[in-house]
Tab-separated table of C-alpha atoms and ligand atoms in Angstrom:
chain	number	residue	atom	x	y	z
A	1	MET	CA	2.556	-11.750	22.532
A	2	LYS	CA	3.623	-8.588	24.381
A	3	ILE	CA	6.978	-7.041	23.583
A	4	ASN	CA	9.527	-5.891	26.158
A	5	THR	CA	9.960	-2.206	25.269
A	6	LYS	CA	13.242	-1.778	27.148
A	7	GLY	CA	16.225	-1.582	24.787
A	8	ARG	CA	19.762	-2.494	25.755
A	9	LEU	CA	21.369	-2.582	22.332
A	10	SER	CA	23.710	0.328	21.758
A	11	PHE	CA	27.038	1.465	20.292
A	12	PRO	CA	30.228	2.829	21.905
A	13	GLY	CA	30.394	6.605	22.423
A	14	GLY	CA	27.505	9.017	21.966
A	15	VAL	CA	25.723	11.389	24.350
A	16	HIS	CA	22.264	11.870	25.850
A	17	PRO	CA	21.155	15.499	25.391
A	18	PRO	CA	17.771	16.648	26.793
A	19	GLU	CA	15.128	15.085	24.552
A	20	SER	CA	12.707	18.079	24.414
A	21	LYS	CA	10.166	16.011	22.466
A	22	ASP	CA	7.231	16.816	24.760
A	23	LEU	CA	6.447	19.976	22.748
A	24	THR	CA	5.158	17.931	19.797
A	25	CYS	CA	5.033	14.214	20.648
A	26	GLU	CA	1.271	14.354	21.313
A	27	SER	CA	0.622	16.488	18.232
A	28	LYS	CA	-1.236	14.484	15.589
A	29	ILE	CA	-0.231	14.951	11.960
A	30	ARG	CA	-2.271	17.816	10.484
A	31	PRO	CA	-2.394	19.268	6.950
A	32	GLY	CA	0.124	22.061	6.363
A	33	PRO	CA	-0.584	25.449	4.770
A	34	ALA	CA	-2.358	25.934	1.442
A	35	VAL	CA	0.746	27.405	-0.150
A	36	LYS	CA	0.780	30.400	-2.490
A	37	GLN	CA	4.099	29.469	-4.035
A	38	VAL	CA	6.532	26.551	-3.937
A	39	ALA	CA	10.229	26.345	-4.873
A	40	ILE	CA	11.125	22.839	-6.016
A	41	MET	CA	14.861	22.349	-5.755
A	42	LEU	CA	16.358	20.507	-8.717
A	43	SER	CA	18.915	19.036	-6.344
A	44	GLN	CA	17.410	17.622	-3.166
A	45	HIS	CA	19.124	14.252	-3.159
A	46	ILE	CA	22.591	12.709	-3.325
A	47	GLY	CA	23.597	12.366	-6.991
A	48	ALA	CA	23.093	14.269	-10.234
A	49	ALA	CA	20.870	17.365	-10.141
A	50	CYS	CA	17.712	17.229	-12.271
A	51	GLN	CA	17.237	19.199	-15.462
A	52	PRO	CA	13.992	21.195	-15.622
A	53	LEU	CA	11.316	19.739	-17.931
A	54	VAL	CA	9.042	22.796	-17.755
A	55	GLU	CA	9.298	26.425	-18.880
A	56	LYS	CA	8.374	29.813	-17.504
A	57	LYS	CA	4.589	30.478	-17.674
A	58	GLN	CA	3.810	26.794	-18.271
A	59	ALA	CA	0.790	25.405	-16.421
A	60	VAL	CA	1.555	22.380	-14.233
A	61	GLN	CA	-0.593	19.924	-12.352
A	62	ALA	CA	-0.127	18.405	-8.919
A	63	GLY	CA	2.030	15.290	-9.292
A	64	GLN	CA	3.433	16.302	-12.694
A	65	LEU	CA	7.079	15.446	-13.399
A	66	ILE	CA	9.000	18.745	-13.622
A	67	GLY	CA	12.658	17.704	-13.369
A	68	GLU	CA	14.724	14.635	-14.157
A	69	ALA	CA	18.318	13.481	-14.784
A	70	ASP	CA	19.648	10.625	-16.910
A	71	ALA	CA	22.216	9.612	-14.278
A	72	PHE	CA	21.742	6.326	-12.380
A	73	VAL	CA	22.163	8.056	-9.011
A	74	SER	CA	19.473	10.729	-9.091
A	75	ALA	CA	15.750	11.137	-8.362
A	76	PRO	CA	13.103	13.024	-10.376
A	77	VAL	CA	11.102	15.901	-8.873
A	78	HIS	CA	7.367	16.641	-9.226
A	79	SER	CA	5.058	19.568	-8.628
A	80	PRO	CA	3.064	19.311	-5.383
A	81	VAL	CA	0.473	21.847	-6.613
A	82	ASN	CA	-1.690	22.871	-9.558
A	83	GLY	CA	-0.295	26.179	-10.782
A	84	THR	CA	1.953	28.048	-13.205
A	85	VAL	CA	5.741	28.094	-13.445
A	86	LYS	CA	6.866	31.578	-12.421
A	87	GLU	CA	10.542	31.063	-13.194
A	88	ILE	CA	13.493	28.696	-12.955
A	89	ALA	CA	15.981	30.508	-10.782
A	90	LEU	CA	18.551	30.314	-8.017
A	91	GLN	CA	17.049	29.776	-4.588
A	92	SER	CA	18.501	29.574	-1.075
A	93	HIS	CA	19.573	26.023	-0.288
A	94	ALA	CA	20.434	24.947	3.255
A	95	ILE	CA	23.565	23.017	2.247
A	96	LEU	CA	24.595	24.348	-1.162
A	97	GLY	CA	24.062	28.044	-0.391
A	98	ARG	CA	22.136	28.696	-3.598
A	99	SER	CA	20.850	26.195	-6.129
A	100	MET	CA	18.456	26.069	-9.093
A	101	ALA	CA	14.760	25.602	-8.398
A	102	VAL	CA	11.475	25.577	-10.297
A	103	ILE	CA	9.312	28.287	-8.708
A	104	ILE	CA	5.586	27.610	-9.106
A	105	ASP	CA	2.711	29.974	-8.285
A	106	ALA	CA	-0.057	27.798	-6.860
A	107	ASP	CA	-3.584	28.221	-8.220
A	108	PRO	CA	-5.473	29.600	-5.173
A	109	ASP	CA	-8.786	28.008	-6.254
A	110	ASN	CA	-7.503	24.580	-7.170
A	111	ASN	CA	-5.286	23.333	-4.372
A	112	PRO	CA	-7.246	21.638	-1.604
A	113	PRO	CA	-5.012	20.613	1.314
A	114	LYS	CA	-3.555	17.185	0.529
A	115	LEU	CA	-4.065	14.457	3.067
A	116	PRO	CA	-1.987	11.312	3.227
A	117	CYS	CA	-3.141	8.101	1.659
A	118	SER	CA	-5.309	6.204	4.138
A	119	GLU	CA	-6.091	3.062	2.157
A	120	PHE	CA	-3.772	0.746	4.043
A	121	LYS	CA	-5.528	-1.932	5.982
A	122	ASP	CA	-4.214	-4.652	8.203
A	123	GLY	CA	-2.760	-7.645	6.307
A	124	PHE	CA	-1.287	-5.896	3.244
A	125	ASP	CA	-0.252	-8.388	0.546
A	126	GLU	CA	2.970	-7.334	-1.166
A	127	ASN	CA	2.833	-10.339	-3.493
A	128	LYS	CA	0.515	-8.450	-5.837
A	129	TYR	CA	3.624	-6.576	-7.008
A	130	SER	CA	6.834	-7.877	-8.583
A	131	ALA	CA	10.234	-6.682	-7.340
A	132	GLN	CA	10.729	-4.855	-10.643
A	133	GLN	CA	7.344	-3.103	-10.360
A	134	ILE	CA	8.247	-1.914	-6.862
A	135	CYS	CA	11.675	-0.581	-7.959
A	136	ASP	CA	10.132	1.167	-10.987
A	137	ALA	CA	7.403	2.804	-8.897
A	138	VAL	CA	9.961	3.984	-6.326
A	139	ARG	CA	12.148	5.476	-9.058
A	140	GLU	CA	9.274	7.221	-10.864
A	141	ALA	CA	7.981	8.663	-7.583
A	142	GLY	CA	11.369	10.280	-6.888
A	143	ILE	CA	11.701	8.674	-3.461
A	144	VAL	CA	14.903	9.410	-1.567
A	145	GLY	CA	16.018	8.632	1.993
A	146	MET	CA	13.785	10.924	4.056
A	147	GLY	CA	15.778	10.590	7.263
A	148	GLY	CA	18.276	13.233	6.138
A	149	ALA	CA	20.804	11.818	3.683
A	150	GLY	CA	18.579	11.850	0.590
A	151	PHE	CA	20.143	8.898	-1.214
A	152	PRO	CA	17.849	7.730	-4.066
A	153	THR	CA	15.859	4.793	-2.678
A	154	ARG	CA	15.631	2.869	-5.966
A	155	VAL	CA	19.449	2.649	-6.082
A	156	LYS	CA	19.466	1.289	-2.524
A	157	LEU	CA	16.734	-1.268	-3.178
A	158	GLU	CA	17.889	-2.795	-6.444
A	159	PRO	CA	19.520	-6.146	-5.705
A	160	ASN	CA	23.236	-6.528	-6.428
A	161	PRO	CA	24.028	-10.194	-7.183
A	162	GLN	CA	27.659	-9.671	-6.120
A	163	VAL	CA	26.718	-8.445	-2.626
A	164	PRO	CA	23.283	-9.757	-1.637
A	165	LYS	CA	21.520	-7.735	1.025
A	166	GLU	CA	20.682	-10.010	3.914
A	167	THR	CA	19.272	-7.636	6.487
A	168	MET	CA	17.209	-4.491	6.167
A	169	ILE	CA	17.059	-2.194	9.191
A	170	ILE	CA	14.093	0.177	9.303
A	171	ASN	CA	15.175	3.214	11.256
A	172	GLY	CA	12.529	4.436	13.683
A	173	CYS	CA	15.003	5.744	16.258
A	174	GLU	CA	14.568	9.497	15.746
A	175	CYS	CA	17.383	10.183	18.193
A	176	GLU	CA	17.659	13.954	17.533
A	177	PRO	CA	16.183	16.120	20.290
A	178	TYR	CA	12.878	17.933	19.549
A	179	ILE	CA	11.901	15.940	16.433
A	180	THR	CA	8.790	13.705	16.553
A	181	CYS	CA	7.587	13.313	12.936
A	182	ASP	CA	8.717	9.680	12.637
A	183	TYR	CA	7.198	8.892	16.036
A	184	ARG	CA	3.813	10.238	14.927
A	185	LEU	CA	4.107	8.381	11.614
A	186	MET	CA	4.636	5.097	13.469
A	187	LEU	CA	1.571	5.753	15.645
A	188	GLU	CA	-0.737	7.098	12.938
A	189	TRP	CA	0.357	5.531	9.636
A	190	THR	CA	1.300	2.168	11.080
A	191	ASN	CA	-0.254	0.008	8.356
A	192	GLN	CA	1.236	2.170	5.612
A	193	ILE	CA	4.715	1.777	7.102
A	194	VAL	CA	4.251	-1.995	7.441
A	195	ALA	CA	3.130	-2.149	3.776
A	196	GLY	CA	6.205	-0.133	2.727
A	197	VAL	CA	8.488	-2.379	4.766
A	198	LYS	CA	7.060	-5.510	3.129
A	199	LEU	CA	7.414	-3.970	-0.349
A	200	ALA	CA	10.995	-2.824	0.318
A	201	LYS	CA	11.916	-6.285	1.664
A	202	LYS	CA	10.558	-7.900	-1.473
A	203	ALA	CA	12.289	-5.434	-3.832
A	204	ALA	CA	15.668	-5.751	-2.121
A	205	ALA	CA	15.321	-9.527	-1.623
A	206	CYS	CA	16.422	-9.285	2.031
A	207	SER	CA	15.927	-12.337	4.212
A	208	GLU	CA	15.108	-10.407	7.393
A	209	VAL	CA	13.912	-6.962	8.467
A	210	ILE	CA	14.503	-5.347	11.844
A	211	ILE	CA	12.521	-2.248	12.780
A	212	ALA	CA	14.695	-0.391	15.302
A	213	ILE	CA	12.967	2.011	17.703
A	214	GLU	CA	14.534	3.816	20.679
A	215	ASP	CA	13.097	2.753	24.014
A	216	ASN	CA	11.889	6.280	24.832
A	217	LYS	CA	9.006	5.502	22.401
A	218	PRO	CA	7.316	2.482	24.066
A	219	GLN	CA	3.964	3.254	22.441
A	220	ALA	CA	5.496	3.169	18.942
A	221	ILE	CA	7.286	-0.097	19.777
A	222	GLU	CA	4.012	-1.705	20.876
A	223	VAL	CA	1.934	-0.379	17.973
A	224	MET	CA	4.435	-1.497	15.336
A	225	HIS	CA	4.905	-4.888	16.999
A	226	THR	CA	1.141	-5.487	17.140
A	227	ALA	CA	0.658	-4.416	13.510
A	228	LEU	CA	3.350	-6.807	12.334
A	229	LYS	CA	1.862	-9.775	14.164
A	230	THR	CA	5.457	-10.986	14.322
A	231	HIS	CA	4.420	-13.981	16.356
A	232	GLU	CA	1.778	-15.087	13.835
A	233	ASN	CA	3.404	-14.987	10.403
A	234	GLY	CA	6.651	-16.086	8.835
A	235	ASP	CA	7.651	-12.750	7.290
A	236	ASN	CA	10.793	-12.491	9.390
A	237	ILE	CA	10.058	-8.840	10.167
A	238	ARG	CA	10.401	-7.868	13.818
A	239	VAL	CA	10.616	-4.817	16.056
A	240	VAL	CA	13.765	-4.406	18.144
A	241	PRO	CA	13.898	-1.752	20.904
A	242	VAL	CA	17.279	-0.042	21.191
A	243	LYS	CA	18.757	2.108	23.947
A	244	THR	CA	17.934	5.818	23.847
A	245	LYS	CA	21.210	7.494	23.017
A	246	TYR	CA	22.330	10.032	20.426
A	247	PRO	CA	23.240	9.316	17.527
A	248	GLN	CA	21.547	5.918	17.696
A	249	GLY	CA	19.764	6.739	14.414
A	250	GLY	CA	23.048	7.081	12.499
A	251	GLU	CA	23.091	4.104	10.147
A	252	ARG	CA	26.611	3.036	11.090
A	253	GLN	CA	25.734	3.229	14.802
A	254	LEU	CA	22.475	1.345	14.307
A	255	ILE	CA	24.205	-1.479	12.449
A	256	LYS	CA	26.805	-1.707	15.199
A	257	ALA	CA	24.151	-1.721	17.928
A	258	ILE	CA	21.896	-4.335	16.356
A	259	LEU	CA	24.120	-6.586	14.277
A	260	ARG	CA	27.478	-5.992	15.998
A	261	LYS	CA	28.959	-5.391	12.543
A	262	SER	CA	31.100	-2.416	11.455
A	263	VAL	CA	30.705	-0.640	8.141
A	264	PRO	CA	34.242	-0.057	6.766
A	265	THR	CA	35.513	3.543	7.032
A	266	GLY	CA	34.502	5.347	3.855
A	267	GLY	CA	32.210	2.435	2.947
A	268	ILE	CA	28.445	1.982	2.839
A	269	PRO	CA	26.169	-0.582	4.564
A	270	PRO	CA	25.419	-2.678	1.416
A	271	MET	CA	29.140	-3.637	1.419
A	272	ILE	CA	28.358	-5.800	4.450
A	273	GLY	CA	24.973	-6.956	3.184
A	274	VAL	CA	22.872	-4.435	5.122
A	275	LEU	CA	20.344	-1.858	3.983
A	276	VAL	CA	18.992	0.926	6.215
A	277	GLN	CA	15.731	2.753	5.438
A	278	ASN	CA	13.853	5.358	7.430
A	279	VAL	CA	10.213	4.800	8.503
A	280	ALA	CA	9.038	7.845	6.509
A	281	THR	CA	10.710	6.401	3.413
A	282	ALA	CA	8.869	3.119	3.984
A	283	ALA	CA	5.554	5.020	4.111
A	284	ALA	CA	6.429	6.862	0.873
A	285	ILE	CA	7.294	3.544	-0.834
A	286	ALA	CA	3.862	2.142	0.041
A	287	GLU	CA	2.058	5.202	-1.285
A	288	ALA	CA	4.080	5.232	-4.513
A	289	VAL	CA	3.596	1.533	-5.263
A	290	VAL	CA	-0.089	1.282	-4.338
A	291	THR	CA	-1.413	4.643	-5.565
A	292	GLY	CA	1.322	5.745	-7.998
A	293	ALA	CA	1.640	9.039	-6.087
A	294	PRO	CA	5.039	10.761	-6.339
A	295	LEU	CA	6.834	12.127	-3.299
A	296	THR	CA	5.477	15.692	-3.194
A	297	HIS	CA	4.606	16.065	0.489
A	298	ARG	CA	6.161	14.988	3.776
A	299	VAL	CA	5.585	15.284	7.529
A	300	VAL	CA	7.637	18.044	9.148
A	301	THR	CA	7.940	18.744	12.883
A	302	VAL	CA	7.814	22.492	13.519
A	303	THR	CA	9.117	22.947	17.024
A	304	GLY	CA	10.930	25.018	19.624
A	305	GLU	CA	9.782	26.999	22.677
A	306	ALA	CA	9.381	30.142	20.538
A	307	ILE	CA	6.876	28.616	18.080
A	308	ALA	CA	3.248	29.555	18.892
A	309	ASN	CA	1.685	26.272	17.670
A	310	PRO	CA	4.368	23.618	17.439
A	311	GLY	CA	3.294	20.346	15.836
A	312	ASN	CA	3.613	17.827	13.044
A	313	TYR	CA	2.371	18.987	9.661
A	314	TYR	CA	1.917	17.275	6.298
A	315	VAL	CA	3.598	19.843	4.086
A	316	ALA	CA	4.114	20.367	0.344
A	317	VAL	CA	7.772	20.022	-0.635
A	318	GLY	CA	8.863	23.496	-1.751
A	319	THR	CA	6.948	25.386	0.978
A	320	SER	CA	9.149	28.142	2.388
A	321	VAL	CA	10.341	27.890	5.984
A	322	GLY	CA	8.894	31.378	6.616
A	323	GLU	CA	5.420	30.415	5.361
A	324	LEU	CA	5.408	27.264	7.478
A	325	ILE	CA	6.462	29.143	10.627
A	326	GLU	CA	3.777	31.746	9.947
A	327	PHE	CA	1.205	28.945	9.524
A	328	CYS	CA	2.241	27.708	12.983
A	329	GLY	CA	1.367	31.076	14.491
A	330	GLY	CA	4.809	32.627	14.121
A	331	VAL	CA	7.276	33.093	16.946
A	332	THR	CA	6.232	34.342	20.376
A	333	GLU	CA	9.610	35.498	21.668
A	334	PRO	CA	12.858	36.682	20.083
A	335	SER	CA	14.300	33.746	18.209
A	336	ALA	CA	18.009	33.443	17.697
A	337	LYS	CA	18.431	30.437	15.476
A	338	ILE	CA	16.244	28.714	12.896
A	339	ILE	CA	17.476	25.222	12.127
A	340	LEU	CA	16.491	22.878	9.325
A	341	GLY	CA	16.490	19.614	11.269
A	342	GLY	CA	17.305	19.214	14.955
A	343	PRO	CA	19.775	21.073	17.188
A	344	MET	CA	22.525	18.431	16.947
A	345	MET	CA	22.824	17.751	13.211
A	346	GLY	CA	20.558	20.384	11.684
A	347	ILE	CA	21.704	23.351	9.616
A	348	ALA	CA	21.049	26.923	10.766
A	349	ILE	CA	19.543	29.111	8.048
A	350	ALA	CA	19.370	32.879	7.686
A	351	ASP	CA	16.985	33.086	4.716
A	352	LEU	CA	13.339	32.247	5.481
A	353	THR	CA	12.590	31.699	1.776
A	354	THR	CA	14.643	28.476	1.994
A	355	PRO	CA	12.240	25.722	0.925
A	356	ILE	CA	11.342	22.430	2.579
A	357	THR	CA	12.866	19.534	0.622
A	358	LYS	CA	12.193	15.802	0.611
A	359	THR	CA	14.776	15.399	3.391
A	360	THR	CA	13.572	18.159	5.763
A	361	CYS	CA	12.211	16.396	8.809
A	362	ALA	CA	11.967	19.430	11.110
A	363	ILE	CA	12.254	23.149	11.646
A	364	THR	CA	13.592	23.889	15.121
A	365	VAL	CA	13.541	27.452	16.402
A	366	LEU	CA	15.787	28.173	19.371
A	367	THR	CA	15.328	31.277	21.493
A	368	LYS	CA	17.998	33.846	22.351
A	369	GLU	CA	17.848	32.633	25.928
A	370	GLN	CA	18.505	29.021	24.904
A	371	ILE	CA	21.416	30.033	22.720
A	372	GLY	CA	22.768	32.189	25.536
A	373	LYS	CA	22.732	29.199	27.860
A	374	ALA	CA	24.213	26.827	25.288
A	375	LYS	CA	27.742	25.656	25.815
A	376	PHE	CA	28.856	26.924	22.412
A	377	ALA	CA	28.009	30.479	23.399
A	378	GLY	CA	30.554	30.387	26.192
A	379	ARG	CA	34.018	31.765	25.551
A	380	GLN	CA	36.304	29.263	23.889
A	381	THR	CA	39.298	28.357	26.049
A	382	PRO	CA	42.345	26.209	25.276
A	383	CYS	CA	41.956	22.437	25.123
A	384	ILE	CA	42.614	20.912	28.547
A	385	ARG	CA	43.207	17.422	27.066
A	386	CYS	CA	40.416	15.891	29.103
A	387	GLY	CA	39.650	13.329	26.397
A	388	ARG	CA	35.863	13.727	26.647
A	389	CYS	CA	35.533	14.353	22.920
A	390	LEU	CA	37.343	11.078	22.171
A	391	GLU	CA	35.061	9.152	24.524
A	392	ALA	CA	31.935	10.676	22.991
A	393	CYS	CA	32.942	10.171	19.350
A	394	PRO	CA	30.930	7.244	17.945
A	395	GLU	CA	33.368	6.923	15.037
A	396	HIS	CA	36.428	6.539	17.295
A	397	ILE	CA	38.346	9.351	15.634
A	398	ASN	CA	40.247	12.126	17.375
A	399	PRO	CA	38.165	15.329	17.067
A	400	THR	CA	40.646	17.569	18.861
A	401	LYS	CA	43.598	16.564	16.644
A	402	ILE	CA	41.500	17.021	13.481
A	403	ALA	CA	40.198	20.417	14.632
A	404	HIS	CA	43.733	21.516	15.490
A	405	ALA	CA	44.972	20.460	12.036
A	406	VAL	CA	42.140	22.311	10.253
A	407	LYS	CA	42.739	25.431	12.352
A	408	ASN	CA	46.370	25.404	11.219
A	409	ASN	CA	45.444	24.687	7.594
A	410	LEU	CA	47.108	21.263	7.706
A	411	LEU	CA	44.483	19.441	5.690
A	412	ASP	CA	46.743	16.495	4.876
A	413	VAL	CA	47.217	15.943	8.633
A	414	ALA	CA	43.441	16.139	9.113
A	415	GLU	CA	43.106	13.445	6.450
A	416	ASP	CA	45.656	11.287	8.238
A	417	TYR	CA	43.396	11.536	11.300
A	418	TYR	CA	40.398	10.308	9.229
A	419	ILE	CA	38.462	13.571	8.910
A	420	SER	CA	36.294	11.914	6.241
A	421	ALA	CA	35.076	9.328	8.763
A	422	CYS	CA	33.348	12.067	10.799
A	423	ILE	CA	29.544	11.786	10.572
A	424	GLU	CA	29.135	15.375	11.863
A	425	CYS	CA	26.998	14.252	14.793
A	426	GLY	CA	28.158	17.087	17.068
A	427	CYS	CA	28.822	14.858	20.121
A	428	CYS	CA	32.403	16.131	20.500
A	429	SER	CA	31.336	19.796	20.563
A	430	TYR	CA	28.499	18.955	22.936
A	431	VAL	CA	30.784	17.490	25.610
A	432	CYS	CA	33.775	19.827	25.286
A	433	PRO	CA	34.251	21.781	28.558
A	434	ALA	CA	36.470	24.292	26.720
A	435	ASN	CA	33.568	25.243	24.388
A	436	ILE	CA	35.617	24.379	21.315
A	437	GLU	CA	33.267	24.031	18.340
A	438	LEU	CA	35.073	20.916	17.138
A	439	THR	CA	32.357	19.836	14.678
A	440	GLY	CA	32.428	23.276	13.066
A	441	TYR	CA	36.176	23.006	12.424
A	442	ILE	CA	35.730	19.494	11.030
A	443	LYS	CA	32.894	20.542	8.701
A	444	THR	CA	35.003	23.462	7.471
A	445	GLY	CA	37.960	21.140	6.880
A	446	LYS	CA	35.786	18.824	4.798
A	447	ILE	CA	34.553	21.750	2.668
A	448	PHE	CA	38.148	22.919	2.052
A	449	LEU	CA	39.208	19.393	1.112
A	450	ALA	CA	36.298	19.029	-1.322
A	451	ARG	CA	37.252	22.359	-2.955
A	452	GLN	CA	40.889	21.290	-3.157
A	453	ARG	CA	39.930	18.039	-4.896
A	454	LYS	CA	37.737	19.898	-7.410
A	455	LYS	CA	40.693	22.091	-8.408
A	456	MET	CA	42.999	19.103	-8.857
A	457	PRO	CA	43.629	18.064	-12.473
A	458	GLU	CA	42.313	14.643	-13.533
B	501	SF4	S1	34.453	13.910	15.325
B	501	SF4	FE1	32.644	13.803	14.044
B	501	SF4	S2	31.801	11.757	14.421
B	501	SF4	FE2	33.219	12.211	16.095
B	501	SF4	S3	31.926	13.136	17.681
B	501	SF4	FE3	32.769	14.823	16.492
B	501	SF4	S4	31.177	15.236	14.968
B	501	SF4	FE4	30.743	13.178	15.796
B	502	SF4	S1	36.771	17.705	24.995
B	502	SF4	FE1	37.571	19.716	24.511
B	502	SF4	S2	38.996	20.151	26.150
B	502	SF4	FE2	38.598	17.945	26.240
B	502	SF4	S3	40.200	17.018	24.936
B	502	SF4	FE3	38.477	17.375	23.613
B	502	SF4	S4	38.862	19.394	22.724
B	502	SF4	FE4	40.175	19.216	24.513
């Protein structure tokens, strides 16, 4: 049965920036560089940071556990290479500034490029594994949400008898401009993703799974639909095309678009019986359960007009951004901004030794010319109260009031306007004709509030 690839489901608000995916959407996944050194962050997930389990000068093997925490919300880390621990030291971290990492010198003669698992055939049978076996394998492999948030997947999957999870949404939207790694995964690792989806459904005991894909990816919609044979089996797993709009891939927006349900402000999807997983996470689940392989590599889109050979690369976690850009032929024109992630929600970095983590889906390099043309580069003028930022905000908060409060150091007022509900999508800044960097003010306000809370006595 053919599927209609046009998607009408959507959410209120949002924007439609230029997609710019043509640079890499035809680029098949290729092995990344044979790295000389990796820096494995001990904190690359939401939750407790890992403690190192190795020492300076210790030999390590590819796949070896090198960091772990006792806390329930955490995820262990493993070495992606055979090599020797150089040191355990502070390293540039895109979000935390600097954070502890295990630095490993790779053995140049004993690190063949790793290729993804290709053992997944049509008709994968998840019933060979118990729900407990799946959860254990996911935990031991250190799998976290690979779409950006980095929440430990085992914690998400484990059933909670008080709030059963009814629906699992597999996020294949990839709504950020430029990024195509999930698109290529859906086209090339289709059976592996389907296997991971079936395993995750079993572990979480969900009654239905919806694979959501934006309708600017008709080929991915068709390939996934055909692989699922939705019309032939009773798995209750189906593909649903959704409208192409940013930030359709935000989990709150996706739930609203597909299920017409709202996640409470400050809450999480399991509170309403929903679980959202990314397609890359599903592929990692399959590999971990079937082969026992930990999460040591991931697909990263390296993109931007300035990159000589943009594409999708299967890269060792811990590879430096600089080494990966060099592997892609370097930059061909003066670059102004290097972003971990995409241009809307990504984080600009200044230090090229910053390593790829389990949640890095892309490196986007913008040129000086692009930055010069960008709205944010224009001179900021006073707010003209046009209301465009309110219309664009998918969380229905008031970006201009919050930004104004933060600017005037009125953090309690910013809280009254629900600053914590902001998902930092950047839509408000994108539409503002006065070039006010609203999202920047809001992010700053959140940092100040977090610092204030830390200082508060118990
Ligand atoms: S206020 Fe936050 S959630 Fe709303 S548009 Fe701006 S960045 Fe997005
Ligand atoms: S979009 Fe900009 S100018 Fe318009 S109301 Fe919001 S902050 Fe003011």
